[in-house]
PDB file of C-alpha atoms in Angstrom:
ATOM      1  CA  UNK A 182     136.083   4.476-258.709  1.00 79.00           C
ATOM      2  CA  UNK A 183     135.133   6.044-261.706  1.00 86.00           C
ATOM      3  CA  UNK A 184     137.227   8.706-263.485  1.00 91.00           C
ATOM      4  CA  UNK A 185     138.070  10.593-267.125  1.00 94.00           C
ATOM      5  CA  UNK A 186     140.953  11.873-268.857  1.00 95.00           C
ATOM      6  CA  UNK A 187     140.834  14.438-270.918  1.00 96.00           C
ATOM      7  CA  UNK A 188     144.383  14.680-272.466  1.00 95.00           C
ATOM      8  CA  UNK A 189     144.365  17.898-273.568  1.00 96.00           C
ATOM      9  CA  UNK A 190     143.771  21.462-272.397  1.00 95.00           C
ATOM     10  CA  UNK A 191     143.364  23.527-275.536  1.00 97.00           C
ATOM     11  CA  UNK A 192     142.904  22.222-279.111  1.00 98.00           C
ATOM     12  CA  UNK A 193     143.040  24.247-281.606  1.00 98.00           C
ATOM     13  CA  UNK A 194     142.093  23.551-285.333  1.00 98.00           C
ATOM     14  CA  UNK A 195     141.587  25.753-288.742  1.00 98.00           C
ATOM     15  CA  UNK A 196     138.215  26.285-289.986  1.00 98.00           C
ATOM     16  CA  UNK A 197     136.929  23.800-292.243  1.00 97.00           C
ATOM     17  CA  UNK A 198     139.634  20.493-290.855  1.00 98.00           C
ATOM     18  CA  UNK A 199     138.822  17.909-289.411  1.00 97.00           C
ATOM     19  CA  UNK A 200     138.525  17.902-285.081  1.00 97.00           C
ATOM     20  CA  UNK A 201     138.906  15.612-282.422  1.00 98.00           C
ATOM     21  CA  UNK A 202     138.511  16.166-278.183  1.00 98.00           C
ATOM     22  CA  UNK A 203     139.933  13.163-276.583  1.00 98.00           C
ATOM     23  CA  UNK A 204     138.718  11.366-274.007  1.00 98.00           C
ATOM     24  CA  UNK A 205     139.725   8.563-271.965  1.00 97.00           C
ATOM     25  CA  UNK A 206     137.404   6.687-269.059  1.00 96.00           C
ATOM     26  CA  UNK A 207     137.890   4.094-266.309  1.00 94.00           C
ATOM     27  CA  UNK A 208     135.225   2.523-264.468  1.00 90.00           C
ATOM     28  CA  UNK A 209     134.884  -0.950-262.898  1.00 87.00           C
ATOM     29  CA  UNK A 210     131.996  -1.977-265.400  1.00 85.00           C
ATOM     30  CA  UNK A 211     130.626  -0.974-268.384  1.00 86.00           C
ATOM     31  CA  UNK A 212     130.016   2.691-268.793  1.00 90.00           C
ATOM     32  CA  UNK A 213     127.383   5.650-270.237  1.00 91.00           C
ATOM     33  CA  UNK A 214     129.215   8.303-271.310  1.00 94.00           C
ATOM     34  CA  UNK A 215     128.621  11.782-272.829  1.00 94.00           C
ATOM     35  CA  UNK A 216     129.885  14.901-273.650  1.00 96.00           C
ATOM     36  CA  UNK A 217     129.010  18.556-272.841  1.00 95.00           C
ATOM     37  CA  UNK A 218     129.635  21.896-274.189  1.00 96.00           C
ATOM     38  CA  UNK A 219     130.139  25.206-272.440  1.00 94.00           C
ATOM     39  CA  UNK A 220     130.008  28.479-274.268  1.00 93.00           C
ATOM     40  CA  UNK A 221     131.482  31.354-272.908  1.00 88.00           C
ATOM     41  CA  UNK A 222     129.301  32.364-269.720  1.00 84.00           C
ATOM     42  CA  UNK A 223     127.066  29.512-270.169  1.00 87.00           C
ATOM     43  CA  UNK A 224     125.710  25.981-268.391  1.00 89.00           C
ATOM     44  CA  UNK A 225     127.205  23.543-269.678  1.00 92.00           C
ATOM     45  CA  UNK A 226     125.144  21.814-272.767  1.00 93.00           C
ATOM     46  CA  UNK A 227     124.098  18.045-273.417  1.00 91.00           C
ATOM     47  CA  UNK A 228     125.798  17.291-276.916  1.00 94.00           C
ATOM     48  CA  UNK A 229     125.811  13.612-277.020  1.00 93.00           C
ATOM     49  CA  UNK A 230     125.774  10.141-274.782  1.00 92.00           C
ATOM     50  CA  UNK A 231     126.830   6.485-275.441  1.00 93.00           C
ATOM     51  CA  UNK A 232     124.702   4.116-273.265  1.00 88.00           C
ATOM     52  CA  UNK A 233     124.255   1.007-275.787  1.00 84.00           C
ATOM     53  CA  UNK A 234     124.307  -0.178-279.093  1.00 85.00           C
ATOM     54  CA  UNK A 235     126.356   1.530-281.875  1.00 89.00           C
ATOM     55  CA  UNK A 236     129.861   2.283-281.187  1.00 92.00           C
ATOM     56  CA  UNK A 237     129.549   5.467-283.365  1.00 95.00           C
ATOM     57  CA  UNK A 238     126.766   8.198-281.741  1.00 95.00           C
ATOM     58  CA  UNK A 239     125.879  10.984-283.443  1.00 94.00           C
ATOM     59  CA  UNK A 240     124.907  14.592-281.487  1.00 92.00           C
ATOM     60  CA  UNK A 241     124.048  17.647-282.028  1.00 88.00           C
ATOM     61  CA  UNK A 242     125.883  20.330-284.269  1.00 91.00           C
ATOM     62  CA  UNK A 243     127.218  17.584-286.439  1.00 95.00           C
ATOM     63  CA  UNK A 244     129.170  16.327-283.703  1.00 96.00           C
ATOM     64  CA  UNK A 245     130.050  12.637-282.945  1.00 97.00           C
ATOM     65  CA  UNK A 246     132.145  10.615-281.098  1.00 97.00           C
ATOM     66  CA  UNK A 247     133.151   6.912-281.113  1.00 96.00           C
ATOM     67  CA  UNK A 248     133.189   4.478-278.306  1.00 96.00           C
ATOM     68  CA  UNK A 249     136.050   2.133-278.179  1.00 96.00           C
ATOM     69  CA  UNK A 250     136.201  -0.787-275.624  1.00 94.00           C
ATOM     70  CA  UNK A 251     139.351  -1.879-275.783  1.00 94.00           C
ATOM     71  CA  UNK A 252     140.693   1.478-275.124  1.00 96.00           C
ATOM     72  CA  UNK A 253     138.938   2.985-273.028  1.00 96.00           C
ATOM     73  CA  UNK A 254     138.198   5.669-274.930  1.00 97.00           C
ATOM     74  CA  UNK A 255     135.071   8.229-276.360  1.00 98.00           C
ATOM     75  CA  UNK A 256     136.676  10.593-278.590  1.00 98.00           C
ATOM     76  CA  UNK A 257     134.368  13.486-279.903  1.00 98.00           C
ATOM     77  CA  UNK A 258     134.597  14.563-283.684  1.00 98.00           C
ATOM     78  CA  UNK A 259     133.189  16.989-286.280  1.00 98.00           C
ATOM     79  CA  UNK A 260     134.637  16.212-289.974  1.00 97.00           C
ATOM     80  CA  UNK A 261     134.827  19.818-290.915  1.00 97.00           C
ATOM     81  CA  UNK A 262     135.190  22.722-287.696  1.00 97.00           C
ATOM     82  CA  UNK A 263     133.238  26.167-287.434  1.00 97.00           C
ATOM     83  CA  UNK A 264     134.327  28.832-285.633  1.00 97.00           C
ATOM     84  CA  UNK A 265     131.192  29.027-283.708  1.00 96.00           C
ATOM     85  CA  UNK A 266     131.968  25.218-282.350  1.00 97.00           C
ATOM     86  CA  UNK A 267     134.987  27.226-280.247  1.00 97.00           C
ATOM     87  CA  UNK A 268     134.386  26.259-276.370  1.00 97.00           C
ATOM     88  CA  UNK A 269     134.884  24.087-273.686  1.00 96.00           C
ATOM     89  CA  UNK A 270     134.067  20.483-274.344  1.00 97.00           C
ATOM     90  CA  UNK A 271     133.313  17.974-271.342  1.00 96.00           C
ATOM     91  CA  UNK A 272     133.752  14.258-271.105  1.00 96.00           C
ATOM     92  CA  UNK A 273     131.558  12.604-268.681  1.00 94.00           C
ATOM     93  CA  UNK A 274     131.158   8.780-267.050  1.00 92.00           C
ATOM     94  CA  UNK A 275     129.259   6.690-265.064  1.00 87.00           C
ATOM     95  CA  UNK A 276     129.309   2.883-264.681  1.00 81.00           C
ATOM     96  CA  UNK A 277     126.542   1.329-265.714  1.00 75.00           C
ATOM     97  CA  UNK A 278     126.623  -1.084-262.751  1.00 67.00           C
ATOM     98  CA  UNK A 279     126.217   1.815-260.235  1.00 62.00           C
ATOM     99  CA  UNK A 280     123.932   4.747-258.965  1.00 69.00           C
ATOM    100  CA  UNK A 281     126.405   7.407-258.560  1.00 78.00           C
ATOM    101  CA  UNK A 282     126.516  11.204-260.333  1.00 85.00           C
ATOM    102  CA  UNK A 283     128.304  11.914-263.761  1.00 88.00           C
ATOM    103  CA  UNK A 284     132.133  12.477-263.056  1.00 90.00           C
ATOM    104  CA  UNK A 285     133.413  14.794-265.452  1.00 92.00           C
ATOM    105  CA  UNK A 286     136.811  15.385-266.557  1.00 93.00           C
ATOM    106  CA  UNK A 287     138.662  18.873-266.521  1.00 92.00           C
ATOM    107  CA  UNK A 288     137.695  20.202-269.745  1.00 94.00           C
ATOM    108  CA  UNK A 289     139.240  21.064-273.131  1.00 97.00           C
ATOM    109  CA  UNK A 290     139.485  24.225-274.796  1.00 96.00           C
ATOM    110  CA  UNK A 291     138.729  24.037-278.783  1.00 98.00           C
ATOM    111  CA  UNK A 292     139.890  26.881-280.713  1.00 97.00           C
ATOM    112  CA  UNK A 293     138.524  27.088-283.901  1.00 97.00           C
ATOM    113  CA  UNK A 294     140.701  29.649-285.988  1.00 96.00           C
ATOM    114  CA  UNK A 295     139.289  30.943-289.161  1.00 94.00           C
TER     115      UNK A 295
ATOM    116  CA  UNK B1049     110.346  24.680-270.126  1.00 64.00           C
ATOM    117  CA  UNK B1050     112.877  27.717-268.494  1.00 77.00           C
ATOM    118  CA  UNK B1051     115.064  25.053-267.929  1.00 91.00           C
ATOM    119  CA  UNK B1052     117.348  24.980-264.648  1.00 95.00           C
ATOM    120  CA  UNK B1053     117.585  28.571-263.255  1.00 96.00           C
ATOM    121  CA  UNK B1054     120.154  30.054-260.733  1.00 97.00           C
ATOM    122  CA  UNK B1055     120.609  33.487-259.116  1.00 97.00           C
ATOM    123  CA  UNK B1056     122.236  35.531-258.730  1.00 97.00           C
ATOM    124  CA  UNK B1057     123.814  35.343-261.796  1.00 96.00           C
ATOM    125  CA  UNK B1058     126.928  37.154-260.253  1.00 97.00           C
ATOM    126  CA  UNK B1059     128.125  37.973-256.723  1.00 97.00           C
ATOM    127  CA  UNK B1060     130.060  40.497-255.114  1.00 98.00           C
ATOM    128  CA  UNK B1061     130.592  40.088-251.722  1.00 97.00           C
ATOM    129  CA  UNK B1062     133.221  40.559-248.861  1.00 97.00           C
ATOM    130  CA  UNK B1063     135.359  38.197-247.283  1.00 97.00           C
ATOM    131  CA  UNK B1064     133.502  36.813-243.629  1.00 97.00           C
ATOM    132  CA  UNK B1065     130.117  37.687-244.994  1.00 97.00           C
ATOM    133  CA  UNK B1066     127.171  35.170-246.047  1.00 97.00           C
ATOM    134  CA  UNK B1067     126.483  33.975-249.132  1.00 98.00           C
ATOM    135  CA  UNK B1068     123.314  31.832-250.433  1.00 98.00           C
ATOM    136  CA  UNK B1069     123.285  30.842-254.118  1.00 98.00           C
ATOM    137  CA  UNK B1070     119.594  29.668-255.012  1.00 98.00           C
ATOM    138  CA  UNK B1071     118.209  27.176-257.689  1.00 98.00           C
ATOM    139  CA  UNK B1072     115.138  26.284-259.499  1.00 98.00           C
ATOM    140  CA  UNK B1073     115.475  22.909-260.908  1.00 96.00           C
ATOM    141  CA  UNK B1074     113.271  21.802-263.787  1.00 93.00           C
ATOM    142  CA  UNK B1075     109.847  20.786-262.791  1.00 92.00           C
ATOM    143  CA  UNK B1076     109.655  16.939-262.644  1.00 89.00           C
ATOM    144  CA  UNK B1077     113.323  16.162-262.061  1.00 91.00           C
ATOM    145  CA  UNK B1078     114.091  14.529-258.736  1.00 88.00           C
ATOM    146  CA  UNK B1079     117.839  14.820-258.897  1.00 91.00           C
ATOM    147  CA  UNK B1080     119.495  17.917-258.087  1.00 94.00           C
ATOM    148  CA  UNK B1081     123.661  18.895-258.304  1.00 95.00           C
ATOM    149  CA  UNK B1082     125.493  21.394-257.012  1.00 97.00           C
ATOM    150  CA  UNK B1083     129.298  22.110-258.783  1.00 95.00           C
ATOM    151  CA  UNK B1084     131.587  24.263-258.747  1.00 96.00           C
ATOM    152  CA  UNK B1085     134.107  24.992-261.304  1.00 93.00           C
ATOM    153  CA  UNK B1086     137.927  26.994-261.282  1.00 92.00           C
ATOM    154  CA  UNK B1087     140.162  26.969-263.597  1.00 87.00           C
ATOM    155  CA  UNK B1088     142.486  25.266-261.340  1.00 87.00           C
ATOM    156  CA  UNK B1089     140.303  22.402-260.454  1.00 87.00           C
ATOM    157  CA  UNK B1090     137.876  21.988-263.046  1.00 87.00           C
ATOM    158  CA  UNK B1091     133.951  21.263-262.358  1.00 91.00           C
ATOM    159  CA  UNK B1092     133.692  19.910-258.926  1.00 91.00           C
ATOM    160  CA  UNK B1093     130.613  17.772-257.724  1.00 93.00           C
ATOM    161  CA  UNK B1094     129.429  19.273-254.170  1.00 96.00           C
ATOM    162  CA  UNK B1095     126.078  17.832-253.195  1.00 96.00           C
ATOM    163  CA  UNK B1096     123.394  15.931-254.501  1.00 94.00           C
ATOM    164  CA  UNK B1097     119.933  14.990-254.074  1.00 94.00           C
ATOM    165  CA  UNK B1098     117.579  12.456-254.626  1.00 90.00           C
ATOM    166  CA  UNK B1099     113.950  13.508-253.852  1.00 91.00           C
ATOM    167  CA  UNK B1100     115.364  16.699-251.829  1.00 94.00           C
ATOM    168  CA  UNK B1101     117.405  14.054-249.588  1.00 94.00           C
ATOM    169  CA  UNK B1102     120.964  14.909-249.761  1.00 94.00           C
ATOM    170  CA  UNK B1103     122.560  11.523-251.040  1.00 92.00           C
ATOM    171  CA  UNK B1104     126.362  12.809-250.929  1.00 91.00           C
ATOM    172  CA  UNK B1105     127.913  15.966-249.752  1.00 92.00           C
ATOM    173  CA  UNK B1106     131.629  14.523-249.395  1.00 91.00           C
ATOM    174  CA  UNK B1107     132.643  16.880-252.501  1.00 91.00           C
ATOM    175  CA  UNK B1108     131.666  19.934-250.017  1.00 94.00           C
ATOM    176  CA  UNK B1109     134.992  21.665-249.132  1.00 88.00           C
ATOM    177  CA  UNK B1110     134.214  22.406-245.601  1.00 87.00           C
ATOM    178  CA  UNK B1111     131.783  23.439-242.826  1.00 92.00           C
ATOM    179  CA  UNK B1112     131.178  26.426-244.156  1.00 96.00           C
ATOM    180  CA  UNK B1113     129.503  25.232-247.331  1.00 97.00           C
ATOM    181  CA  UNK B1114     125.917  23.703-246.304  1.00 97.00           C
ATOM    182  CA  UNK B1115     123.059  23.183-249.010  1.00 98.00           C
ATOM    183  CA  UNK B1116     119.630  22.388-248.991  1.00 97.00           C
ATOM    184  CA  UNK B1117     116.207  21.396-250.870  1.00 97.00           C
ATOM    185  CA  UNK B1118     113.570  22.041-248.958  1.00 96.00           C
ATOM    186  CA  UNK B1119     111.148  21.121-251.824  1.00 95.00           C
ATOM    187  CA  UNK B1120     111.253  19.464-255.475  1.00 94.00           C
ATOM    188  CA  UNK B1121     110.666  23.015-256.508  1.00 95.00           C
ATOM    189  CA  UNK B1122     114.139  25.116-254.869  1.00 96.00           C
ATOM    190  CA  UNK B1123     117.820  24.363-253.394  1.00 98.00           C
ATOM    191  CA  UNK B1124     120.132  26.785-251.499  1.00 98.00           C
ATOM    192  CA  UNK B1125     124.219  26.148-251.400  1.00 98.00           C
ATOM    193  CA  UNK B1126     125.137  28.797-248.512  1.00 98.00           C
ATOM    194  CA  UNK B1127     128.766  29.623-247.285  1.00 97.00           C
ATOM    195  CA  UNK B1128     128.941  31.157-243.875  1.00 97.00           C
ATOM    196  CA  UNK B1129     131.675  32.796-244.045  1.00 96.00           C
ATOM    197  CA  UNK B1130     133.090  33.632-247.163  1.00 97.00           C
ATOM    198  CA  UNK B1131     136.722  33.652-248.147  1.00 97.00           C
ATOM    199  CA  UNK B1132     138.443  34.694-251.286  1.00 97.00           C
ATOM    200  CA  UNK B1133     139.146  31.062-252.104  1.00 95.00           C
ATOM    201  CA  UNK B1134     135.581  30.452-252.788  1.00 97.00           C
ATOM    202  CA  UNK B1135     135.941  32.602-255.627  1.00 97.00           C
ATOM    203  CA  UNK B1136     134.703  30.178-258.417  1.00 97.00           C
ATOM    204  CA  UNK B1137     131.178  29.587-260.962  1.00 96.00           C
ATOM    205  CA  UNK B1138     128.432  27.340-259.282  1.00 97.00           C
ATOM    206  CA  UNK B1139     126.423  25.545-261.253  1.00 96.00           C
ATOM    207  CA  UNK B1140     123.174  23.789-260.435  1.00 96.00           C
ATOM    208  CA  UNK B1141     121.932  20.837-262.616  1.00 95.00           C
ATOM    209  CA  UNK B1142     119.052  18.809-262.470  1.00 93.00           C
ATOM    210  CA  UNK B1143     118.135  15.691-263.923  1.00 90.00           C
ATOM    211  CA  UNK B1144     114.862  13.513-264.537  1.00 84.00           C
ATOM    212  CA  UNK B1145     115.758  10.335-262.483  1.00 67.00           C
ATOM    213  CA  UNK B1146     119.139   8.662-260.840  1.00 55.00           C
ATOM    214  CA  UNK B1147     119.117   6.108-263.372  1.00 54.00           C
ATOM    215  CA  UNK B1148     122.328   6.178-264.833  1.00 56.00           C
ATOM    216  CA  UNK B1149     121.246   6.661-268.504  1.00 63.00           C
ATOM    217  CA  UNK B1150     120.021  10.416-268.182  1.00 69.00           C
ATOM    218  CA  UNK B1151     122.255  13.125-268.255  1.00 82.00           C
ATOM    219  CA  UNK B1152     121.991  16.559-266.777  1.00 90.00           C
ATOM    220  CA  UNK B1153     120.680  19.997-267.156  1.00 91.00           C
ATOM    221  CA  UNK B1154     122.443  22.645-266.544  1.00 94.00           C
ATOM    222  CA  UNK B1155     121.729  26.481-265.340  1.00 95.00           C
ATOM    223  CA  UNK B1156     123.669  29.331-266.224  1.00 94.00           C
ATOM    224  CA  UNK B1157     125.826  28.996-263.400  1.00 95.00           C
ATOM    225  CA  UNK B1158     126.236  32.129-260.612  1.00 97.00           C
ATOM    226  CA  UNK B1159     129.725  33.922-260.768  1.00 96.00           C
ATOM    227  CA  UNK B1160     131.165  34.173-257.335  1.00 98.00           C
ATOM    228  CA  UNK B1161     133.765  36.774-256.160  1.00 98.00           C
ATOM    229  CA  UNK B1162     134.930  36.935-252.457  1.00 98.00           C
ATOM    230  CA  UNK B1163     136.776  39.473-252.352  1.00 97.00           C
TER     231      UNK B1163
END
């Protein structure tokens, strides 16, 4: 079965640093992943996927996120936070192998404080 | 496009009385979800469709939740009745196939109270 882990509830992060959403994944083969971003009262919105290639997939709003193998992992970053990036971020999977919906995980609050 | 759109876009409504959340999926995509999302258990997959058939309702909580598409063009998700612990946002997404490469798009989601 597939599932993510999103480690943490709320992140929070000054202006201007550095940010990073974790995200951890298990599925029985190799796996697409993305992430999504909900504003306040909003869908949620497609920011970025991993299906092939380059480890290191670039979005929008400057976002990115890296996809590491050997850990299981597809961590989303932004070198340098804006207050407007504040939201919930999702993590999403699906093997590869299968034909099954996105499972997403339970969210992660970034607060961007100016 | 309008993209994916839902009403109502919020819902008051009494304990033991009907409720039908509808959606307008975007024209051309043959995949349609149904979620639901608390703060307690996150975004929940309901239903889904492939080509209006419903592929997998095991996410829907019980009997009282039913859903349908009874065209590419417009899905219900209907609780008969309604209890307070149905309180939650429903989203609808669509998507363009079932390959497993696409992702999804959402609407803005319809804001349930059962009150």
């Amino acid at each position: 079965a597939q599932s993510v882990a999103q480690p943490e509830d709320q992140v929070n992060v000054a202006e201007g640093n550095p940010l990073t959403v974790k995200c951890t994944y298990s599925v029985s083969g190799n796996p697409y992943l993305f992430w999504y971003v909900q504003y306040p009262n909003r869908g949620l919105q497609f920011l970025l996927k991993y299906i092939t290639g380059d480890n290191l997939v670039k979005g929008s709003y400057g976002f990115e996120a890296e996809f590491n193998k050997s850990q299981t992992s597809f961590h989303l970053k932004k070198p340098s936070a804006l207050v407007s990036d504040s939201a919930l971020y999702f993590c999403a999977v699906r093997d590869i192998g299968g034909n099954t919906p996105l499972v997403f995980g339970k969210g992660t609050r970034l607060s961007v404080i100016a | 496009d309008a993209g994916v759109i839902q009403s109502p876009r919020h819902e008051v409504t009494e304990m033991g009385q009907e409720v039908t959340l509808r959606c307008k999926p975007i024209s051309g995509h043959n995949s349609l979800f149904w979620y639901r999302q608390t703060m307690m258990r996150g975004l929940e997959l309901l239903i889904y469709f492939n080509n209006n058939v419903p592929i997998d309702d095991s996410g829907m909580p019980e009997d009282r939740f039913s859903a349908k598409m009874p065209n590419a063009s417009f899905s219900t998700l209907k609780i008969q009745p309604s209890e307070p612990r149905d309180s939650a946002v429903y989203f609808c997404a669509s998507s363009s196939r079932p390959a497993p490469n696409y992702g999804y798009t959402f609407g803005s989601g319809t804001r349930l109270t059962v009150v």
